[in-house]
Coordinates of C-alpha atoms in Angstrom, one line a residue:
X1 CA -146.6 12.1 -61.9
X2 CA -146.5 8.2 -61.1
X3 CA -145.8 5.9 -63.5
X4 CA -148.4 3.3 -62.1
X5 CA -150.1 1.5 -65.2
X6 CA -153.6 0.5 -65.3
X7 CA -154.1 -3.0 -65.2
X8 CA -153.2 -5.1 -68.5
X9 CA -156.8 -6.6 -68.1
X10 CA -158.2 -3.6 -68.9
X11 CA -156.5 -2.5 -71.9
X12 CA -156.6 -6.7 -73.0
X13 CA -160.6 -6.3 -72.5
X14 CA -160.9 -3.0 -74.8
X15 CA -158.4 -4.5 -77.2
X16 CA -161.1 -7.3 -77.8
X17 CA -163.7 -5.2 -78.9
X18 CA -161.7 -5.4 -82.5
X19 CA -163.3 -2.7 -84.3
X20 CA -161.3 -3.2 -87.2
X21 CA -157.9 -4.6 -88.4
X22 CA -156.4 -0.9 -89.4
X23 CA -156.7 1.6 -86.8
X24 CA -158.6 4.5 -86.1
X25 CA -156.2 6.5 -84.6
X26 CA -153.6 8.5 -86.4
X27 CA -150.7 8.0 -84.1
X28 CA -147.3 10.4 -83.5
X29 CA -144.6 8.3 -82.2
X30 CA -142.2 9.1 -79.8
X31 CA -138.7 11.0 -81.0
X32 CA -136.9 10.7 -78.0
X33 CA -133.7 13.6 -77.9
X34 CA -130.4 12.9 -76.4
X35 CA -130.8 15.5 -73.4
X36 CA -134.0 13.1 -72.8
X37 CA -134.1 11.1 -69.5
X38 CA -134.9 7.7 -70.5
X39 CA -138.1 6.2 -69.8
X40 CA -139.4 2.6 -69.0
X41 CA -139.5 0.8 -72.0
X42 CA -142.6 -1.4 -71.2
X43 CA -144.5 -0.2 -74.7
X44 CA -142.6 0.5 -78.1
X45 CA -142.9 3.3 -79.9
X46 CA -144.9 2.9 -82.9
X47 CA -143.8 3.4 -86.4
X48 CA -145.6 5.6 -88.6
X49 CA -144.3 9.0 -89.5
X50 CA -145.1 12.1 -87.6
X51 CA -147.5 14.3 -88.7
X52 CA -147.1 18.3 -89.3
X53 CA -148.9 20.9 -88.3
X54 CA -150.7 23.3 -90.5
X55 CA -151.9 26.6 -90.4
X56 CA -154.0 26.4 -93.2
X57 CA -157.1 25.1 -91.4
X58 CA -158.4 21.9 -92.8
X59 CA -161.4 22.4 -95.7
X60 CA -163.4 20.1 -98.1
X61 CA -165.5 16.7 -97.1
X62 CA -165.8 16.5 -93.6
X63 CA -164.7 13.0 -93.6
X64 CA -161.6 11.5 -91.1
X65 CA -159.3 8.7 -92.1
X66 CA -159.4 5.1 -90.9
X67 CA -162.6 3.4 -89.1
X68 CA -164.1 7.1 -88.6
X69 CA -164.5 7.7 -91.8
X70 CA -166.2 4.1 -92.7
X71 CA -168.4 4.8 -89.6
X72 CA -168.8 8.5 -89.8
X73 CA -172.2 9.9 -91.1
X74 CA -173.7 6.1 -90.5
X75 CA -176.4 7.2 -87.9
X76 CA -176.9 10.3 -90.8
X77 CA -178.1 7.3 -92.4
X78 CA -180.9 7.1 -89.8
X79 CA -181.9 10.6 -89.0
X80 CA -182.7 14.0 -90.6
X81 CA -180.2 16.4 -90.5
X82 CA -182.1 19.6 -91.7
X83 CA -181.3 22.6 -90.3
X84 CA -180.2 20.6 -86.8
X85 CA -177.7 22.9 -85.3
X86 CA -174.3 21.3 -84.8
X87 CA -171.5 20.7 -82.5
X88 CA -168.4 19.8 -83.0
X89 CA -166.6 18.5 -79.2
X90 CA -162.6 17.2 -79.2
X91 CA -161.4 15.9 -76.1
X92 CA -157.3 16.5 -75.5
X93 CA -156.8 14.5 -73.0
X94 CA -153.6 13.9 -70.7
X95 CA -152.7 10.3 -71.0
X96 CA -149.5 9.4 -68.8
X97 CA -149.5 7.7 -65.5
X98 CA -151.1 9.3 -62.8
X99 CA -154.5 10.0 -65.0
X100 CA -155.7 6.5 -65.2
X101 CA -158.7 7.7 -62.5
X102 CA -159.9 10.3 -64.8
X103 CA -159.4 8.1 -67.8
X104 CA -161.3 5.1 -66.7
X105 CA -164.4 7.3 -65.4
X106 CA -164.2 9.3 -68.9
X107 CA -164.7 5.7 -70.5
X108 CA -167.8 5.1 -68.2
X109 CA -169.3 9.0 -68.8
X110 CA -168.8 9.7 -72.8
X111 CA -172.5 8.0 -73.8
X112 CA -173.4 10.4 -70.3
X113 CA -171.7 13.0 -72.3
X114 CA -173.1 13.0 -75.5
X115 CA -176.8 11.7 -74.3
X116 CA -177.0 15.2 -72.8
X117 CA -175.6 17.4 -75.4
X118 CA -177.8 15.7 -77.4
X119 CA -180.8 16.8 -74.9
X120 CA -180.6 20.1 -76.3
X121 CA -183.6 22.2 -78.1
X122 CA -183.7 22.0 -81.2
X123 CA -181.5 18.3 -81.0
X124 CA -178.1 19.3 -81.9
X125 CA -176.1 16.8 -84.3
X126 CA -172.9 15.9 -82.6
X127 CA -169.8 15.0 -83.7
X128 CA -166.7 14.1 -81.3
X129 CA -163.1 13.7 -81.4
X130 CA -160.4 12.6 -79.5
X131 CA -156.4 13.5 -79.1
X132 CA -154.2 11.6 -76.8
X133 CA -151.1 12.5 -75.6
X134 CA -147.9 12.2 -73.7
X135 CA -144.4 13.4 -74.3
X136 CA -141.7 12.6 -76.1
X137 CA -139.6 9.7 -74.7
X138 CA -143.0 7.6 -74.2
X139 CA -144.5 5.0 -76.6
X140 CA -146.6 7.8 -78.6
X141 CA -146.6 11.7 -78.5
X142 CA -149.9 11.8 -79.5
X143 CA -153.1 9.7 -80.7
X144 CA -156.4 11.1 -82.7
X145 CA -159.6 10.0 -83.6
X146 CA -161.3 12.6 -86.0
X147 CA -164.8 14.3 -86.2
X148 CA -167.0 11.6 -85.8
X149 CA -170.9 10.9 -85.3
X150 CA -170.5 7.2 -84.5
X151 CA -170.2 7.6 -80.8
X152 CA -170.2 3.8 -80.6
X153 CA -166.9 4.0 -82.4
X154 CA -165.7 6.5 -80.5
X155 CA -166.5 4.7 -77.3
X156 CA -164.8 2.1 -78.8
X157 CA -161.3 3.5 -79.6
X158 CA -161.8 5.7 -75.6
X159 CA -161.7 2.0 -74.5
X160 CA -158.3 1.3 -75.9
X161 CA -156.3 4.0 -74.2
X162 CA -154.8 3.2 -71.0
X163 CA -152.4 5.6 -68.8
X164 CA -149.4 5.0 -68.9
X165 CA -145.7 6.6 -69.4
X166 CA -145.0 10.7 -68.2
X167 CA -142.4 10.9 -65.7
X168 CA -140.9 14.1 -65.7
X169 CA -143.8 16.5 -65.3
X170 CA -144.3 18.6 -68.0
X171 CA -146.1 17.0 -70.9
X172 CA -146.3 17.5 -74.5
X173 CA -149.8 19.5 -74.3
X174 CA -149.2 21.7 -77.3
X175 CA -148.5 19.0 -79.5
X176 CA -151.9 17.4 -78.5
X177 CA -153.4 21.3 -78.7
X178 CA -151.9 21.9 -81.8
X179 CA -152.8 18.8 -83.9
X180 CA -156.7 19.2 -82.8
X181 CA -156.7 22.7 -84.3
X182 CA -154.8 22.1 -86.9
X183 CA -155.4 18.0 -87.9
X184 CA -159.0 17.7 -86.9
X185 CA -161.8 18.1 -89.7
X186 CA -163.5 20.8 -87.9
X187 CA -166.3 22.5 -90.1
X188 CA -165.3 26.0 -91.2
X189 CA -169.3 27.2 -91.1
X190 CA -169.2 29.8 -88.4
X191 CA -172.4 28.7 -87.0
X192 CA -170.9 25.3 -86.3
X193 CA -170.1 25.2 -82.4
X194 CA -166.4 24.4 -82.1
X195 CA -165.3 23.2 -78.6
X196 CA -162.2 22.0 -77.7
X197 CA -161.9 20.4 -74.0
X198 CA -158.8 20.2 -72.7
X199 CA -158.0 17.6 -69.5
X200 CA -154.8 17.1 -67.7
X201 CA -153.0 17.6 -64.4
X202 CA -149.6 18.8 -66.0
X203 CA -148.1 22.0 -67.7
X204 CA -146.9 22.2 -71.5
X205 CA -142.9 21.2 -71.8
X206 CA -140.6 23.3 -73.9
X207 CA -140.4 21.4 -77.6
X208 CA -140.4 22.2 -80.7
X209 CA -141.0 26.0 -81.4
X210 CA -144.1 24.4 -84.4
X211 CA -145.7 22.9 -81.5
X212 CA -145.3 25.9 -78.9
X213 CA -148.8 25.7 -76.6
X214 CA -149.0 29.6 -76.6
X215 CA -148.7 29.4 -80.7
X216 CA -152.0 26.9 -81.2
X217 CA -153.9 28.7 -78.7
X218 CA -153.8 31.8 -80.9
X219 CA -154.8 29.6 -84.0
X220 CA -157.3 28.5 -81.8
X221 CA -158.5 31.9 -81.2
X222 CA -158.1 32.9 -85.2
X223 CA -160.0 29.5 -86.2
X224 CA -163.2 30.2 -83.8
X225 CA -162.7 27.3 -81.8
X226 CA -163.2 27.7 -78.3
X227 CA -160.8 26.1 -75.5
X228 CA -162.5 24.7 -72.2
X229 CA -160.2 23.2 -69.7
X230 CA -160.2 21.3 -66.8
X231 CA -157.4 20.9 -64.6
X232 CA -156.9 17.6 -62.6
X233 CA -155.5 18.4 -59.3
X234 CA -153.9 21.5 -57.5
X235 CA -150.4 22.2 -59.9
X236 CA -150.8 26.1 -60.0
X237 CA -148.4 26.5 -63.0
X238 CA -150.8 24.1 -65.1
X239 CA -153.7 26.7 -64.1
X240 CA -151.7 29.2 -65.0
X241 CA -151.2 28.0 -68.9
X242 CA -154.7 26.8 -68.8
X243 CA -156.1 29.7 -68.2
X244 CA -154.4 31.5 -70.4
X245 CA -156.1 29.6 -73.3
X246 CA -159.1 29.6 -72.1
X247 CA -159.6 33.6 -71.9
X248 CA -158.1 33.7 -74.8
X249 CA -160.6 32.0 -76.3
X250 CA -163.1 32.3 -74.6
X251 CA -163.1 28.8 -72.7
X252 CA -163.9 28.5 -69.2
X253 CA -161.4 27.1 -66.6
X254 CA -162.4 24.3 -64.2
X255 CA -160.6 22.5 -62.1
X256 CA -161.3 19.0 -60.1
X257 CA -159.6 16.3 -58.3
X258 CA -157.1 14.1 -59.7
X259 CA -159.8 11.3 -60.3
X260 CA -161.6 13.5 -62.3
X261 CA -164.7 13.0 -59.5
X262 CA -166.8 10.9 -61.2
X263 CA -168.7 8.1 -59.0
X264 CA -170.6 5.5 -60.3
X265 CA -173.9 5.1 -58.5
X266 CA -175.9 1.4 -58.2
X267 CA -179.5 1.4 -58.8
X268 CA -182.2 -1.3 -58.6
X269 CA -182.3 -1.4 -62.5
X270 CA -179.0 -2.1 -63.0
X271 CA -178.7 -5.7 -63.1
X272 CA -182.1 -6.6 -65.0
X273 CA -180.7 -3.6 -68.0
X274 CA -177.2 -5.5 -67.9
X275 CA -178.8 -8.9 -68.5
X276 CA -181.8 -7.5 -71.4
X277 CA -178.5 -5.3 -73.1
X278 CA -176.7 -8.3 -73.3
X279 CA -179.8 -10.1 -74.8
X280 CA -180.2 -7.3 -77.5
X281 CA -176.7 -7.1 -78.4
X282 CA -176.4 -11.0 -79.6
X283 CA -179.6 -9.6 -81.6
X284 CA -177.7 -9.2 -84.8
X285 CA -177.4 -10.3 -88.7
X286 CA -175.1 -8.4 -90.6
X287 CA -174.5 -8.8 -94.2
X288 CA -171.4 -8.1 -96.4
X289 CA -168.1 -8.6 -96.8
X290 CA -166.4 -11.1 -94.5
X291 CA -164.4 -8.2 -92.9
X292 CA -167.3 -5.7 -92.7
X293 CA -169.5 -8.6 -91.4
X294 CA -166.7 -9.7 -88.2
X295 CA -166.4 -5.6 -87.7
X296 CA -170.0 -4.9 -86.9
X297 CA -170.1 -8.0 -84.8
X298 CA -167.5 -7.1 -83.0
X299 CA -169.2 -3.5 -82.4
X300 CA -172.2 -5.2 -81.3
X301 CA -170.4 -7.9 -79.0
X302 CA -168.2 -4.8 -77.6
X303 CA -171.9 -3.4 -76.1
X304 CA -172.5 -6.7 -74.1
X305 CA -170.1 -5.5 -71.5
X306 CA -170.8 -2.1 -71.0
X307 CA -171.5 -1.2 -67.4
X308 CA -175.6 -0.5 -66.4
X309 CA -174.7 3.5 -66.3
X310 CA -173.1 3.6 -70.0
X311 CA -176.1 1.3 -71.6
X312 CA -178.5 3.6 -70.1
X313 CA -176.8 7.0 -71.0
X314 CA -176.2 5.3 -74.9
X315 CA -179.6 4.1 -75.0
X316 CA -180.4 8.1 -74.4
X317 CA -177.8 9.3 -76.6
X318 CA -179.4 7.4 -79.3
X319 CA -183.1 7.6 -78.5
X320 CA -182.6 11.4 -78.9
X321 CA -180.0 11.9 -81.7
X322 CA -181.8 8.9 -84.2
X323 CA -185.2 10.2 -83.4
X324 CA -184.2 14.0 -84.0
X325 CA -187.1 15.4 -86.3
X326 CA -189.4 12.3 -86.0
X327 CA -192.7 11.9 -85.1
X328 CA -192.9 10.9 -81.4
X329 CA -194.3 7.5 -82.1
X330 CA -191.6 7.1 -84.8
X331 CA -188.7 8.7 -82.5
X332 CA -190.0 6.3 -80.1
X333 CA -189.0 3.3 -82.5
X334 CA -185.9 3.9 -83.6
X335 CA -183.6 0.8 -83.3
X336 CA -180.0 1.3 -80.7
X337 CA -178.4 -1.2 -82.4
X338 CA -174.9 0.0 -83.7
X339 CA -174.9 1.5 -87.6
X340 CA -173.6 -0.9 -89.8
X341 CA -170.1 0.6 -90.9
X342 CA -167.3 -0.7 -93.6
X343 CA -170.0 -1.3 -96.4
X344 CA -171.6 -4.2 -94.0
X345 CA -175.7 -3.9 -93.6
X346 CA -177.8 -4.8 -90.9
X347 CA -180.4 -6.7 -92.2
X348 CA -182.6 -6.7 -88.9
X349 CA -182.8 -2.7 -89.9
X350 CA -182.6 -3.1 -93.9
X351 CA -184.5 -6.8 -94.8
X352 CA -185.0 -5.4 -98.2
X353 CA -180.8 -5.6 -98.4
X354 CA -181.4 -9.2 -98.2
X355 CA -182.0 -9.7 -101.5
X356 CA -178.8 -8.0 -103.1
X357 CA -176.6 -9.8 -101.3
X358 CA -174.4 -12.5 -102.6
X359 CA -174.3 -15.6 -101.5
X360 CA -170.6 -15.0 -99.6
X361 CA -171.9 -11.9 -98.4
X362 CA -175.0 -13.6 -96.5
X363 CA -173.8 -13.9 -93.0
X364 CA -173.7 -17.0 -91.5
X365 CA -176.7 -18.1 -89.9
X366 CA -179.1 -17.6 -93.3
X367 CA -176.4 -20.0 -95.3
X368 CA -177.8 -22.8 -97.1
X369 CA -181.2 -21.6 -96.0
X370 CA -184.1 -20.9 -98.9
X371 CA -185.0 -17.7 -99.9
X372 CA -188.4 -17.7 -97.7
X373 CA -186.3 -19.4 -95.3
X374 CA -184.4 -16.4 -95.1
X375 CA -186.6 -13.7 -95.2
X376 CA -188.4 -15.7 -92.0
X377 CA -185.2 -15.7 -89.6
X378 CA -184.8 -12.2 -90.6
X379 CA -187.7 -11.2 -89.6
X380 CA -188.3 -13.5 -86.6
X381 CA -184.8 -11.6 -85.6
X382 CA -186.1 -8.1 -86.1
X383 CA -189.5 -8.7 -84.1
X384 CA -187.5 -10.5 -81.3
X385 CA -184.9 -7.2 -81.4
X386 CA -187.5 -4.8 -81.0
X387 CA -189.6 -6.0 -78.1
X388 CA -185.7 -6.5 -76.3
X389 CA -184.9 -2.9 -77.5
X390 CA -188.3 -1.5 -76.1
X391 CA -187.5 -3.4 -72.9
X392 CA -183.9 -1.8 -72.3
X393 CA -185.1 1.7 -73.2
X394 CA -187.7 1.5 -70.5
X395 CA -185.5 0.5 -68.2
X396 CA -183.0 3.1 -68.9
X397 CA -185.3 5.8 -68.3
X398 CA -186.3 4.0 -65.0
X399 CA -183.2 4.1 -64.1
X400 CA -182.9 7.9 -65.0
X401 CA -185.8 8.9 -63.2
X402 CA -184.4 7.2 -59.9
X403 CA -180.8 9.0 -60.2
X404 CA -182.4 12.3 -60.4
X405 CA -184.7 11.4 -57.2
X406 CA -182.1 9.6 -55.6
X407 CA -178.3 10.3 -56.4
X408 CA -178.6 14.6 -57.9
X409 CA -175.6 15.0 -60.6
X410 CA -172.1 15.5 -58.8
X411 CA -171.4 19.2 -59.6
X412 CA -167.5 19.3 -59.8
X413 CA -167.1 16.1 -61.4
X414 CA -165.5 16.2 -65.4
X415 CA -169.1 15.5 -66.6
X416 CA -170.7 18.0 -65.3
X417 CA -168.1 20.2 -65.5
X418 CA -168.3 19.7 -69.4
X419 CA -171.8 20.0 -69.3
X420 CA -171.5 23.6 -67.6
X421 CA -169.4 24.8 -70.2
X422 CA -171.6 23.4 -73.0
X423 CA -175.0 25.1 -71.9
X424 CA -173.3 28.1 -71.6
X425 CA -171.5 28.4 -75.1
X426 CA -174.3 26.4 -77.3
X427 CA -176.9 29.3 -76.4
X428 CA -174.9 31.4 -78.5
X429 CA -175.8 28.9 -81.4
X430 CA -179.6 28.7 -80.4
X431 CA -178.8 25.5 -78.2
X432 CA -180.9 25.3 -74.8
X433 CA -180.9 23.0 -72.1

């Protein structure tokens, strides 16, 4: 594997987004042995304790730490759950070097990823997570972001990783395997769909025997979840490894080239849904706390720069997940905007909230206005929202409707290749597509 970084602008751009001043991510630094060769040191290790594996699987609240559990169950807020089916994806993904090609188009294809899980009849509920990793010797074994319904979030946190470190081939896969059985809040309810996809180009290295690859993929087995995985390139003894979890399990195997083969595809929407997103996303009044009020801003501002094929797919994603159970002229009306997380409220959704606030909690742009003052920017804001938001979701699904005329789904890119595994396994759960 190389050891070319992506570019600094990239990760400085996702950094930005600021979803919040503690982390989502539960992050396993680095314990580099003596026998170790030594590695660039162009990121530090970070300092928080390791975490240990457990074979007791995880029960209780289905609620992570950190920013997922402020955002998780937010868009629960919004829709019906009822007797939705759900399914429950984590992502383990290969971060060192030589994957920055699948990384980057896996930042551009979660909202594609979710917005067609989410197509399924009757409308799953979703949750995802995500576990980085690398090896020992680099600036983190592993990073995770629990069981989450706030795919805005979770786009959020993808954003931040970049590829970097590796070096010496094998990588630390069952530490990444292991913590996302064991360390992830996966619903013990046997009708819960439980998918793990795996991604890298590289085979498990020989660490500690609590960690050993073969060991979580028969926890795997004994805990129901199911291990997809998609091998990046041609190494045959990663194939081998990976598709030895995967029949145990019950996964599939897939395997595609390096850049995971994802292409992004211009249409003659694309500039006019960039411009009315934008529009929509400085469409915001959130009340609160100072903290949760700069938070959701930040979420919203972090959806101004989404590329035309991501504003579409999460325009999709929460068109059909929101509007789950609704009437069709009330599915039809549900709002895009991100859920208010961290105890904030968005008063262009909630103008009833408008009178509990405090005066400190009243963000901004209503200070030192009168109560009917108030109450008129709000709703001037909300009516001026939801023409924009009816605006950008017709032009996503313009936009749809010319990809599947124009530019048919690539069938061996990672997308798709998720997608083929997820039809095939959510029928089981009473899941079509």
């Amino acid at each position: 594997m190389n050891l070319k970084p992506l570019s600094r602008a990239v990760l400085t751009a996702a950094l930005a987004t600021g979803l919040s001043a503690t982390s989502a991510w539960a992050v396993t630094p680095a314990s580099t042995p003596a026998t170790t060769t030594a590695k660039p040191a162009a990121e530090k290790p970070a300092t928080v304790k390791p975490t240990k594996p457990t074979d007791t699987p995880a029960t209780g609240p289905q609620a992570p730490t950190g920013q997922g559990a402020q955002a998780q169950g937010q868009d629960a807020q919004v829709q019906p759950q009822g007797a939705r089916p759900e399914i429950e994806v984590a992502f383990v993904l290969d971060t060192t070097g030589s994957m920055g090609g699948l990384l980057e188009g896996a930042k551009q294809k979660i909202f594609s990823i979710a917005s067609r899980i989410a197509k399924g009849k009757p409308t799953p509920h979703l949750k995802v997570a995500l576990v980085a990793y690398r090896d020992q010797g680099d600036s983190y074994v592993t990073k995770r972001f629990d069981l989450s319904d706030d795919m805005d979030s979770m786009f959020a946190e993808l954003r931040k990783l970049d590829a970097n470190g590796g070096g010496d081939f094998p990588e630390h896969v069952g530490r990444g395997l292991g913590e996302a059985v064991s360390l992830l809040k996966w619903n013990q309810d046997r009708e819960v769909m439980k998918v793990i996809f795996l991604v890298g180009d590289a085979p498990p290295a020989q660490r500690e025997a609590a960690w050993d690859f073969k060991l979580w993929s028969k926890r795997a087995k004994e805990r129901h979840i199911v291990v997809n995985t998609v091998r990046c390139g041609s190494d045959s003894s990663t194939e081998e490894s990976w598709r030895y979890v995967a029949k145990l399990t019950d996964g599939t195997f897939d395997s595609i080239d390096a850049a995971g083969g994802m292409v992004a595809v211009a249409t003659p929407f694309d500039a006019e849904l960039s411009r009315v997103n934008a529009e929509l996303a400085s469409k915001t009044l959130y009340g609160g706390r100072a903290e949760a009020q700069a938070m959701n801003r930040a979420r919203a501002e972090a959806t101004k720069s989404m590329a035309a094929e991501a504003v579409a797919d999460r325009i999709s994603f929460m068109k059909e997940s929101r509007g789950a159970g609704k009437s069709a002229a009330s599915a039809g009306a549900v709002s895009s905007a991100p859920a208010a997380v961290a105890g904030g409220v968005d008063l262009l959704e909630k103008p009833t909230a408008l009178g509990t606030l405090k005066d400190d909690e009243l963000p901004q742009e209503l200070k030192g206005l009168k109560k009917e003052e108030q109450a008129a920017k709000v709703k001037q804001l909300s009516a001026e929202r939801k023409v924009l938001e009816e605006k950008v979701a017709k032009l996503a699904t313009e936009r749809d409707q010319w990809l599947t005329k124009n530019a048919p789904t690539k069938e061996d890119a990672f997308d798709a290749n998720v997608m083929k595994s997820v039809k095939t396994q959510a029928a089981k759960f009473g899941v079509t597509y």
